[in-house]
Short mmCIF file of C-alpha atoms in Angstrom, two decimals:
data_model
loop_
_atom_site.label_atom_id
_atom_site.label_comp_id
_atom_site.label_asym_id
_atom_site.label_seq_id
_atom_site.Cartn_x
_atom_site.Cartn_y
_atom_site.Cartn_z
CA MET A 1 -130.37 -51.42 -126.76
CA GLN A 2 -129.94 -51.67 -123.12
CA LYS A 3 -127.29 -53.00 -121.45
CA VAL A 4 -129.41 -54.55 -118.39
CA ASN A 5 -129.58 -57.92 -119.13
CA ILE A 6 -126.82 -58.34 -122.27
CA SER A 7 -123.63 -59.33 -120.92
CA LEU A 8 -121.80 -60.93 -124.29
CA VAL A 9 -122.82 -59.93 -127.73
CA ALA A 10 -121.18 -62.05 -130.44
CA PHE A 11 -121.58 -61.33 -134.76
CA ASP A 12 -121.26 -63.67 -137.25
CA ALA A 13 -118.51 -62.69 -139.93
CA ASP A 14 -119.05 -63.65 -143.23
CA ASP A 15 -122.04 -61.79 -145.16
CA THR A 16 -123.17 -59.97 -141.63
CA LEU A 17 -119.56 -58.06 -141.39
CA TRP A 18 -118.44 -58.28 -144.87
CA ASP A 19 -119.34 -59.58 -148.08
CA ASN A 20 -118.67 -63.45 -148.84
CA GLU A 21 -121.84 -65.85 -150.37
CA PRO A 22 -121.76 -63.31 -153.39
CA LYS A 23 -118.31 -63.93 -154.38
CA TYR A 24 -119.54 -68.19 -154.47
CA LYS A 25 -122.16 -67.73 -156.20
CA LYS A 26 -120.66 -65.77 -158.76
CA ALA A 27 -117.96 -68.56 -159.03
CA GLU A 28 -121.08 -71.16 -158.90
CA LYS A 29 -121.88 -69.34 -161.97
CA PHE A 30 -119.34 -69.37 -164.23
CA PHE A 31 -119.00 -73.28 -163.09
CA VAL A 32 -122.47 -73.65 -164.61
CA GLU A 33 -121.21 -71.65 -167.75
CA ILE A 34 -118.20 -74.25 -168.23
CA LEU A 35 -120.09 -77.51 -167.38
CA SER A 36 -123.55 -76.32 -169.51
CA LYS A 37 -121.91 -77.83 -172.54
CA TYR A 38 -121.67 -81.75 -171.13
CA VAL A 39 -124.47 -81.58 -168.56
CA ASP A 40 -128.15 -80.18 -168.48
CA GLU A 41 -127.72 -76.88 -167.12
CA LYS A 42 -130.48 -77.55 -164.11
CA VAL A 43 -128.64 -80.21 -162.50
CA ILE A 44 -125.32 -78.35 -162.31
CA SER A 45 -126.05 -76.52 -159.02
CA ASP A 46 -128.08 -79.27 -157.69
CA GLU A 47 -124.88 -82.11 -157.87
CA LEU A 48 -122.35 -78.95 -156.55
CA LEU A 49 -124.50 -78.86 -153.27
CA LYS A 50 -125.24 -82.33 -153.04
CA THR A 51 -121.47 -82.88 -153.21
CA GLU A 52 -120.76 -80.46 -150.66
CA ILE A 53 -122.90 -81.50 -148.22
CA GLN A 54 -121.87 -84.92 -148.90
CA ASN A 55 -118.47 -83.45 -148.09
CA LEU A 56 -118.79 -81.40 -145.30
CA PRO A 57 -118.31 -84.06 -142.29
CA ILE A 58 -114.76 -84.66 -143.92
CA CYS A 59 -113.57 -81.31 -145.19
CA GLY A 60 -115.80 -78.95 -143.38
CA TYR A 61 -116.55 -75.28 -144.50
CA GLY A 62 -114.54 -72.83 -146.72
CA THR A 63 -112.89 -72.27 -149.91
CA LYS A 64 -110.34 -75.34 -150.17
CA SER A 65 -113.38 -77.39 -149.39
CA PHE A 66 -115.59 -75.45 -152.01
CA CYS A 67 -112.88 -76.07 -154.42
CA MET A 68 -112.53 -79.91 -153.88
CA SER A 69 -116.23 -80.22 -154.16
CA MET A 70 -116.25 -78.09 -157.54
CA MET A 71 -113.33 -80.29 -159.07
CA GLU A 72 -114.84 -83.57 -157.82
CA THR A 73 -118.61 -82.61 -159.16
CA ALA A 74 -117.13 -81.75 -162.61
CA MET A 75 -115.45 -84.87 -163.24
CA ARG A 76 -117.97 -86.89 -162.03
CA ILE A 77 -120.86 -85.30 -164.11
CA THR A 78 -119.00 -84.82 -167.03
CA ASP A 79 -118.35 -89.00 -166.38
CA PHE A 80 -114.79 -87.83 -167.03
CA ARG A 81 -115.54 -85.80 -170.34
CA ILE A 82 -114.76 -82.58 -169.27
CA SER A 83 -111.17 -81.30 -170.35
CA THR A 84 -107.62 -80.51 -168.20
CA LYS A 85 -107.98 -76.97 -169.16
CA GLU A 86 -111.10 -76.58 -168.46
CA LEU A 87 -110.66 -78.22 -165.13
CA SER A 88 -108.17 -75.78 -164.38
CA LYS A 89 -109.80 -72.99 -164.97
CA ILE A 90 -112.47 -73.88 -162.22
CA TYR A 91 -109.43 -74.80 -159.85
CA ASP A 92 -107.96 -71.19 -161.02
CA LEU A 93 -111.17 -69.24 -159.65
CA ALA A 94 -111.98 -71.40 -156.62
CA LYS A 95 -108.46 -70.51 -155.63
CA SER A 96 -108.54 -67.05 -156.17
CA LEU A 97 -111.61 -66.86 -153.58
CA LEU A 98 -108.68 -67.30 -150.96
CA LYS A 99 -107.27 -64.33 -152.23
CA HIS A 100 -110.18 -62.21 -152.75
CA PRO A 101 -110.11 -58.84 -150.74
CA VAL A 102 -112.62 -58.25 -148.06
CA GLU A 103 -115.28 -56.02 -148.68
CA VAL A 104 -116.60 -54.85 -145.28
CA TYR A 105 -120.28 -53.67 -144.96
CA GLU A 106 -121.03 -49.99 -144.94
CA GLY A 107 -121.74 -49.32 -141.44
CA VAL A 108 -120.10 -52.03 -139.96
CA ALA A 109 -117.15 -50.06 -138.04
CA GLU A 110 -119.13 -47.92 -136.71
CA THR A 111 -121.69 -50.19 -135.07
CA LEU A 112 -119.22 -52.30 -133.63
CA GLU A 113 -117.35 -48.86 -131.93
CA TYR A 114 -120.54 -48.26 -130.40
CA MET A 115 -121.52 -51.89 -129.33
CA ALA A 116 -117.93 -52.38 -127.84
CA LYS A 117 -118.82 -49.37 -125.28
CA LYS A 118 -121.60 -50.98 -123.85
CA TYR A 119 -120.56 -54.73 -124.05
CA PRO A 120 -117.93 -57.40 -124.17
CA LEU A 121 -117.69 -58.05 -128.17
CA ALA A 122 -117.13 -61.80 -129.69
CA LEU A 123 -116.65 -63.15 -133.70
CA ILE A 124 -118.18 -66.36 -133.71
CA THR A 125 -117.41 -67.55 -137.18
CA LYS A 126 -117.68 -71.10 -138.79
CA GLY A 127 -114.98 -72.12 -141.44
CA ASP A 128 -111.13 -72.48 -141.88
CA THR A 129 -108.54 -71.21 -139.41
CA LEU A 130 -106.42 -69.49 -141.95
CA GLU A 131 -108.84 -68.46 -144.00
CA GLN A 132 -110.79 -66.11 -141.38
CA GLU A 133 -108.15 -65.20 -139.78
CA ARG A 134 -107.16 -63.59 -143.32
CA LYS A 135 -110.31 -61.92 -143.97
CA LEU A 136 -110.63 -60.69 -140.33
CA LEU A 137 -106.75 -59.05 -140.71
CA GLY A 138 -108.03 -57.70 -144.42
CA SER A 139 -110.99 -56.41 -142.83
CA GLY A 140 -109.39 -53.97 -140.11
CA LEU A 141 -112.22 -55.10 -137.36
CA MET A 142 -109.79 -57.45 -135.52
CA ALA A 143 -108.79 -55.08 -132.28
CA LYS A 144 -112.87 -54.64 -131.97
CA PHE A 145 -113.51 -57.59 -130.78
CA ASP A 146 -112.74 -59.38 -127.13
CA PHE A 147 -112.82 -62.74 -128.07
CA ILE A 148 -112.49 -64.68 -131.49
CA GLU A 149 -113.87 -68.48 -132.14
CA ILE A 150 -113.54 -70.09 -135.20
CA VAL A 151 -115.68 -72.93 -135.02
CA ASN A 152 -116.65 -76.27 -136.99
CA GLU A 153 -120.32 -76.09 -136.89
CA LYS A 154 -122.39 -73.71 -135.24
CA ASP A 155 -125.17 -75.49 -133.09
CA GLU A 156 -126.74 -75.56 -129.92
CA LYS A 157 -123.99 -77.60 -128.51
CA THR A 158 -121.55 -75.17 -130.20
CA TYR A 159 -123.17 -71.88 -128.55
CA SER A 160 -123.52 -73.93 -124.92
CA ASP A 161 -120.49 -74.54 -124.89
CA LEU A 162 -119.25 -71.31 -126.04
CA ILE A 163 -120.92 -68.89 -123.52
CA ARG A 164 -120.06 -71.87 -120.52
CA LYS A 165 -116.84 -70.99 -121.53
CA PHE A 166 -117.39 -66.99 -121.67
CA ARG A 167 -118.99 -67.54 -117.97
CA VAL A 168 -122.11 -65.85 -119.55
CA GLN A 169 -125.56 -67.25 -118.79
CA PRO A 170 -128.11 -68.15 -122.18
CA SER A 171 -130.46 -65.41 -121.25
CA ASN A 172 -127.34 -62.63 -121.04
CA PHE A 173 -125.96 -63.84 -124.58
CA LEU A 174 -126.99 -62.03 -127.51
CA MET A 175 -126.03 -63.10 -131.02
CA ILE A 176 -126.05 -61.29 -134.30
CA GLY A 177 -126.16 -62.59 -138.06
CA ASN A 178 -127.26 -63.59 -141.54
CA SER A 179 -128.24 -67.24 -141.17
CA PRO A 180 -131.31 -68.48 -139.72
CA LYS A 181 -129.83 -72.18 -139.31
CA SER A 182 -126.62 -71.30 -137.97
CA ASP A 183 -126.49 -67.39 -136.14
CA ILE A 184 -130.13 -67.62 -134.71
CA LEU A 185 -132.03 -70.86 -133.93
CA PRO A 186 -129.23 -72.80 -131.99
CA VAL A 187 -129.10 -69.66 -129.81
CA LEU A 188 -132.75 -68.84 -129.15
CA LYS A 189 -133.31 -72.89 -128.69
CA ILE A 190 -130.59 -72.65 -125.74
CA GLY A 191 -132.58 -69.52 -124.21
CA GLY A 192 -130.31 -66.83 -125.55
CA ASN A 193 -131.16 -63.87 -127.81
CA ALA A 194 -130.53 -63.60 -131.57
CA VAL A 195 -130.66 -60.94 -134.01
CA TYR A 196 -131.63 -61.19 -137.42
CA ILE A 197 -129.91 -59.51 -140.36
CA PRO A 198 -131.10 -60.63 -143.64
CA SER A 199 -127.96 -60.93 -146.40
CA ALA A 200 -128.95 -60.34 -150.00
CA GLU A 201 -127.67 -64.02 -150.59
CA LEU A 202 -127.86 -67.07 -148.57
CA TRP A 203 -126.08 -70.58 -149.23
CA THR A 204 -128.88 -72.90 -149.75
CA HIS A 205 -127.67 -75.01 -146.94
CA GLU A 206 -128.01 -72.51 -144.59
CA SER A 207 -131.53 -71.59 -145.17
CA THR A 208 -134.52 -72.34 -142.59
CA ASP A 209 -138.32 -71.25 -142.08
CA GLU A 210 -138.01 -67.51 -140.29
CA ALA A 211 -141.70 -68.72 -139.03
CA LYS A 212 -140.27 -70.59 -136.27
CA PHE A 213 -138.72 -67.33 -135.16
CA ASN A 214 -141.43 -65.42 -134.10
CA SER A 215 -142.69 -67.95 -131.26
CA PHE A 216 -139.32 -66.69 -128.97
CA GLY A 217 -141.02 -63.33 -128.37
CA SER A 218 -138.55 -60.57 -127.34
CA CYS A 219 -135.14 -62.46 -127.33
CA TYR A 220 -135.66 -62.25 -131.16
CA ARG A 221 -135.39 -59.01 -133.58
CA LYS A 222 -134.98 -58.81 -136.97
CA ILE A 223 -133.11 -56.11 -138.43
CA ASP A 224 -132.53 -54.20 -141.84
CA LYS A 225 -128.87 -53.25 -141.64
CA ILE A 226 -126.54 -53.49 -139.20
CA ARG A 227 -126.58 -49.76 -138.16
CA ASP A 228 -129.92 -50.56 -136.53
CA LEU A 229 -128.30 -52.60 -133.56
CA MET A 230 -127.66 -48.47 -132.39
CA THR A 231 -131.02 -47.55 -131.72
CA LEU A 232 -132.25 -51.49 -131.10
CA THR A 233 -134.05 -52.58 -127.98
CA ILE A 234 -134.35 -55.68 -127.00
CA MET B 1 -88.18 -86.58 -115.32
CA GLN B 2 -87.95 -84.35 -112.34
CA LYS B 3 -91.11 -82.01 -111.68
CA VAL B 4 -88.93 -79.36 -110.06
CA ASN B 5 -89.01 -76.66 -113.42
CA ILE B 6 -91.41 -77.60 -115.65
CA SER B 7 -95.40 -76.52 -114.92
CA LEU B 8 -96.79 -77.42 -118.42
CA VAL B 9 -95.47 -80.07 -121.09
CA ALA B 10 -97.04 -80.00 -124.63
CA PHE B 11 -97.20 -82.63 -127.23
CA ASP B 12 -97.03 -82.32 -131.12
CA ALA B 13 -99.37 -84.81 -132.74
CA ASP B 14 -98.45 -85.66 -136.18
CA ASP B 15 -95.69 -87.94 -136.43
CA THR B 16 -95.15 -87.50 -132.51
CA LEU B 17 -98.10 -89.38 -131.07
CA TRP B 18 -99.33 -91.22 -134.43
CA ASP B 19 -98.39 -91.99 -137.78
CA ASN B 20 -98.85 -89.28 -140.43
CA GLU B 21 -96.23 -88.33 -142.83
CA PRO B 22 -95.65 -91.83 -144.40
CA LYS B 23 -99.53 -92.07 -145.41
CA TYR B 24 -98.53 -88.46 -147.96
CA LYS B 25 -95.09 -90.02 -148.82
CA LYS B 26 -97.04 -93.02 -150.14
CA ALA B 27 -99.42 -90.83 -152.35
CA GLU B 28 -96.82 -88.70 -153.15
CA LYS B 29 -95.23 -92.05 -154.59
CA PHE B 30 -98.44 -93.00 -156.35
CA PHE B 31 -98.46 -89.33 -157.16
CA VAL B 32 -95.20 -89.70 -158.97
CA GLU B 33 -96.20 -92.87 -160.74
CA ILE B 34 -98.98 -91.14 -162.69
CA LEU B 35 -97.08 -87.99 -163.95
CA SER B 36 -93.72 -90.23 -164.76
CA LYS B 37 -95.35 -90.74 -167.98
CA TYR B 38 -95.26 -87.52 -168.70
CA VAL B 39 -92.98 -85.47 -166.88
CA ASP B 40 -89.19 -86.36 -165.82
CA GLU B 41 -89.43 -88.32 -162.60
CA LYS B 42 -86.67 -86.74 -161.12
CA VAL B 43 -88.47 -83.36 -160.77
CA ILE B 44 -91.84 -84.20 -160.09
CA SER B 45 -91.13 -84.09 -156.37
CA ASP B 46 -89.84 -81.15 -156.36
CA GLU B 47 -92.61 -79.46 -158.42
CA LEU B 48 -94.91 -80.45 -155.82
CA LEU B 49 -92.92 -79.14 -152.95
CA LYS B 50 -92.53 -76.28 -154.64
CA THR B 51 -96.52 -75.74 -155.02
CA GLU B 52 -97.16 -76.72 -151.66
CA ILE B 53 -94.95 -73.80 -150.08
CA GLN B 54 -96.50 -71.40 -152.65
CA ASN B 55 -99.48 -72.11 -151.28
CA LEU B 56 -99.03 -72.43 -147.67
CA PRO B 57 -99.81 -68.71 -146.94
CA ILE B 58 -103.14 -68.54 -148.24
CA CYS B 59 -104.24 -72.51 -148.06
CA GLY B 60 -102.14 -73.41 -144.92
CA TYR B 61 -101.27 -76.81 -143.78
CA GLY B 62 -103.21 -80.47 -143.90
CA THR B 63 -104.95 -82.54 -146.38
CA LYS B 64 -106.80 -80.15 -148.47
CA SER B 65 -104.32 -77.79 -148.90
CA PHE B 66 -102.25 -81.32 -150.19
CA CYS B 67 -105.07 -82.18 -152.65
CA MET B 68 -104.93 -78.81 -153.99
CA SER B 69 -101.23 -79.28 -154.70
CA MET B 70 -100.96 -81.89 -155.93
CA MET B 71 -103.94 -81.37 -158.63
CA GLU B 72 -102.42 -78.24 -159.14
CA THR B 73 -98.68 -79.44 -160.04
CA ALA B 74 -100.45 -82.46 -162.16
CA MET B 75 -102.10 -79.75 -164.28
CA ARG B 76 -98.82 -77.31 -164.47
CA ILE B 77 -96.27 -79.35 -164.89
CA THR B 78 -97.66 -81.91 -167.65
CA ASP B 79 -98.63 -78.52 -169.57
CA PHE B 80 -102.68 -79.85 -169.06
CA ARG B 81 -101.81 -83.02 -170.57
CA ILE B 82 -102.21 -85.51 -168.07
CA SER B 83 -106.04 -87.14 -168.49
CA THR B 84 -109.22 -85.96 -166.51
CA LYS B 85 -109.06 -89.61 -165.28
CA GLU B 86 -105.90 -89.27 -164.25
CA LEU B 87 -106.45 -86.30 -162.30
CA SER B 88 -109.67 -87.80 -160.50
CA LYS B 89 -106.72 -90.68 -159.17
CA ILE B 90 -105.05 -88.11 -158.00
CA TYR B 91 -108.07 -86.42 -156.30
CA ASP B 92 -109.36 -89.69 -154.66
CA LEU B 93 -106.10 -90.61 -153.26
CA ALA B 94 -105.64 -87.29 -151.51
CA LYS B 95 -108.89 -87.23 -150.51
CA SER B 96 -108.69 -90.86 -148.82
CA LEU B 97 -106.28 -89.66 -146.62
CA LEU B 98 -108.77 -87.11 -144.75
CA LYS B 99 -111.01 -90.39 -143.94
CA HIS B 100 -107.56 -92.46 -142.92
CA PRO B 101 -107.96 -94.01 -139.61
CA VAL B 102 -105.21 -92.81 -136.88
CA GLU B 103 -102.65 -95.11 -136.06
CA VAL B 104 -101.31 -94.52 -132.74
CA TYR B 105 -97.53 -95.27 -131.78
CA GLU B 106 -96.94 -97.88 -129.31
CA GLY B 107 -96.20 -96.38 -125.78
CA VAL B 108 -97.81 -93.31 -126.48
CA ALA B 109 -101.42 -93.91 -124.34
CA GLU B 110 -99.11 -95.19 -121.24
CA THR B 111 -96.10 -92.37 -121.68
CA LEU B 112 -99.17 -89.98 -121.67
CA GLU B 113 -101.14 -91.33 -118.63
CA TYR B 114 -97.74 -91.03 -116.78
CA MET B 115 -96.50 -87.79 -117.49
CA ALA B 116 -100.74 -86.32 -116.87
CA LYS B 117 -99.97 -87.30 -113.33
CA LYS B 118 -97.12 -85.32 -113.21
CA TYR B 119 -97.69 -81.97 -115.09
CA PRO B 120 -100.69 -80.30 -116.93
CA LEU B 121 -100.71 -81.69 -120.60
CA ALA B 122 -101.41 -79.73 -123.96
CA LEU B 123 -101.40 -81.09 -127.52
CA ILE B 124 -100.31 -78.24 -129.95
CA THR B 125 -100.82 -78.99 -133.47
CA LYS B 126 -100.66 -77.39 -136.78
CA GLY B 127 -103.32 -78.02 -139.49
CA ASP B 128 -106.82 -77.85 -140.19
CA THR B 129 -109.06 -77.59 -137.30
CA LEU B 130 -111.84 -80.30 -138.25
CA GLU B 131 -109.06 -82.89 -139.70
CA GLN B 132 -106.89 -82.59 -136.53
CA GLU B 133 -109.85 -82.73 -134.27
CA ARG B 134 -111.04 -85.75 -136.08
CA LYS B 135 -107.60 -87.53 -135.62
CA LEU B 136 -107.78 -86.52 -132.08
CA LEU B 137 -110.89 -88.31 -131.61
CA GLY B 138 -109.99 -91.17 -133.81
CA SER B 139 -106.82 -91.69 -131.25
CA GLY B 140 -109.05 -92.11 -128.18
CA LEU B 141 -106.08 -89.71 -126.49
CA MET B 142 -108.65 -86.23 -126.17
CA ALA B 143 -109.41 -86.85 -122.69
CA LYS B 144 -105.27 -86.91 -122.10
CA PHE B 145 -105.14 -83.13 -122.31
CA ASP B 146 -105.85 -80.02 -120.50
CA PHE B 147 -105.34 -77.82 -123.31
CA ILE B 148 -105.67 -78.27 -127.36
CA GLU B 149 -104.52 -75.56 -130.09
CA ILE B 150 -104.79 -76.38 -133.43
CA VAL B 151 -102.55 -73.52 -134.93
CA ASN B 152 -101.78 -72.17 -138.56
CA GLU B 153 -97.99 -71.82 -137.95
CA LYS B 154 -95.45 -73.09 -134.67
CA ASP B 155 -92.98 -70.46 -134.82
CA GLU B 156 -91.45 -68.59 -131.65
CA LYS B 157 -94.41 -66.09 -131.36
CA THR B 158 -96.77 -68.84 -131.17
CA TYR B 159 -95.22 -70.51 -128.41
CA SER B 160 -94.60 -67.29 -126.61
CA ASP B 161 -98.00 -66.20 -126.94
CA LEU B 162 -99.20 -69.74 -125.86
CA ILE B 163 -97.31 -69.58 -122.98
CA ARG B 164 -98.68 -66.42 -121.94
CA LYS B 165 -101.87 -67.39 -122.56
CA PHE B 166 -101.26 -70.67 -120.25
CA ARG B 167 -99.58 -68.10 -117.76
CA VAL B 168 -96.15 -70.14 -117.80
CA GLN B 169 -92.90 -69.23 -118.21
CA PRO B 170 -90.74 -70.52 -121.06
CA SER B 171 -88.47 -71.77 -118.44
CA ASN B 172 -90.97 -73.85 -117.10
CA PHE B 173 -92.47 -74.73 -120.22
CA LEU B 174 -91.41 -78.40 -122.36
CA MET B 175 -92.59 -79.22 -126.00
CA ILE B 176 -92.04 -82.76 -127.14
CA GLY B 177 -92.50 -83.44 -131.12
CA ASN B 178 -90.87 -84.71 -134.18
CA SER B 179 -90.03 -81.82 -136.22
CA PRO B 180 -87.12 -79.42 -135.38
CA LYS B 181 -88.32 -76.78 -137.31
CA SER B 182 -92.00 -76.59 -135.69
CA ASP B 183 -91.29 -78.27 -132.30
CA ILE B 184 -87.99 -77.82 -131.16
CA LEU B 185 -85.95 -74.78 -132.35
CA PRO B 186 -88.81 -72.02 -131.95
CA VAL B 187 -89.03 -73.35 -128.39
CA LEU B 188 -85.65 -73.40 -127.57
CA LYS B 189 -84.79 -69.69 -128.75
CA ILE B 190 -87.60 -68.39 -126.34
CA GLY B 191 -86.07 -70.10 -123.62
CA GLY B 192 -88.15 -73.04 -123.21
CA ASN B 193 -86.91 -76.80 -123.08
CA ALA B 194 -88.09 -79.41 -125.79
CA VAL B 195 -87.76 -83.02 -126.33
CA TYR B 196 -86.95 -84.23 -129.64
CA ILE B 197 -88.09 -87.47 -131.02
CA PRO B 198 -86.94 -88.20 -134.79
CA SER B 199 -89.90 -89.87 -136.89
CA ALA B 200 -88.93 -92.61 -139.72
CA GLU B 201 -90.25 -89.54 -142.29
CA LEU B 202 -90.38 -86.05 -142.21
CA TRP B 203 -91.66 -83.59 -144.71
CA THR B 204 -88.31 -82.14 -146.50
CA HIS B 205 -90.08 -78.67 -145.39
CA GLU B 206 -89.42 -79.13 -141.63
CA SER B 207 -86.60 -80.42 -141.28
CA THR B 208 -83.32 -78.44 -140.03
CA ASP B 209 -79.70 -78.46 -138.85
CA GLU B 210 -79.77 -80.71 -135.34
CA ALA B 211 -76.36 -79.55 -134.77
CA LYS B 212 -77.42 -75.92 -133.49
CA PHE B 213 -79.79 -77.60 -130.83
CA ASN B 214 -76.77 -78.80 -128.85
CA SER B 215 -75.66 -75.22 -127.87
CA PHE B 216 -78.71 -75.17 -125.51
CA GLY B 217 -77.21 -77.24 -122.94
CA SER B 218 -79.91 -79.15 -120.90
CA CYS B 219 -82.55 -77.17 -122.38
CA TYR B 220 -82.58 -79.85 -125.06
CA ARG B 221 -82.76 -83.72 -125.16
CA LYS B 222 -83.11 -86.31 -127.94
CA ILE B 223 -84.66 -89.26 -127.09
CA ASP B 224 -85.42 -92.60 -129.47
CA LYS B 225 -88.70 -93.06 -128.32
CA ILE B 226 -91.84 -91.78 -126.75
CA ARG B 227 -91.80 -93.99 -123.75
CA ASP B 228 -88.04 -92.85 -122.63
CA LEU B 229 -90.31 -89.98 -121.55
CA MET B 230 -91.05 -92.00 -118.46
CA THR B 231 -86.86 -92.25 -117.54
CA LEU B 232 -85.65 -88.79 -118.72
CA THR B 233 -84.41 -86.33 -116.41
CA ILE B 234 -84.13 -82.27 -117.57
#
């Protein structure tokens, strides 16, 4: 990548640097299994997503919110027929995600090292402060970043505020992530640059139509794996 | 208060600027009522506190953690005999705390206005980012502060890091709050100044022996109400 225009490179964390969504999907699968004896299997995931989205404005992102939404959905959609013992299994499963070891993707450490030699690096992630700090600490990647920002939402306003804080112009800012909705579109919209690295799993609420990115020309790139950053020209 | 030595004044939020702990105590009373038909009433609050403290390292502070700890305690201490319907009542009660309107204490707005004319003001609070931001927004006090810091823990390290970030010497820093353990002792220990305003209710986990503060001489003051800051000399 050319240094010429970029003065700050920011990375998303979950499912960009380390594995995250598959753990939630696995938990959701178990959740569906437990509830399927009470409710039509097809509606369970939809009901969970509905609860999660409803709770977002007051609960925010992260595992504690996920735990609350699972408990709430289980009680509501079984009309309280689910047993306390079954509820406790769901609770334990959700809570265990808070202690799950962080599995950093292959190539991340060396790519960050390479990029850090050329640009100041920031990490910009949504979620719960304590939880994201714990993952960052567990990842061994903390020292690679000059700035760490844990925010409630990643929209155009968030990025505008952040780059103002970092004293960077949009055209000199590059964001790298796996979520079209949170990492790519809002950055392109404010005049920044974005590199999209699709992840194996994406939370339904984070999906958006990729086709619209192509109109942003050279400000937008899609790569297969994080290592490709080392040979990318933007 | 004399301007001479103080170059940054920081306030705690919950139970210093607005009412918080009484809402939790009220929820806990309801929790004890529901569980008392299963378990000896005397042990219920102790068991809840035990769960909360155990969960702190992975769940942190805030209402979502409180909700999880209540659900977990209810299931455990009733040996899963509590009904799903009763659990849902506990869940709804805890969740309702997330939407509770903020009740700012009398005298807070004018005191902050008075202090803001003399010093840069910071707000330093523990808890969940989204939740504390919501309360701050609801309080109408946001614009009074030059810096807002939401942290996981308020210990000596937290304060040392913060005042370094603000480029302030400990002896020029004044912290004001209701928690001996989180607002007063660590600040005095790093050589700062602290004003203690006892609140009507204090979470058991936040209590500490007040007597030890007196050895810090003029760096420590205790006042009855926030308005007293306007006539205080430190």
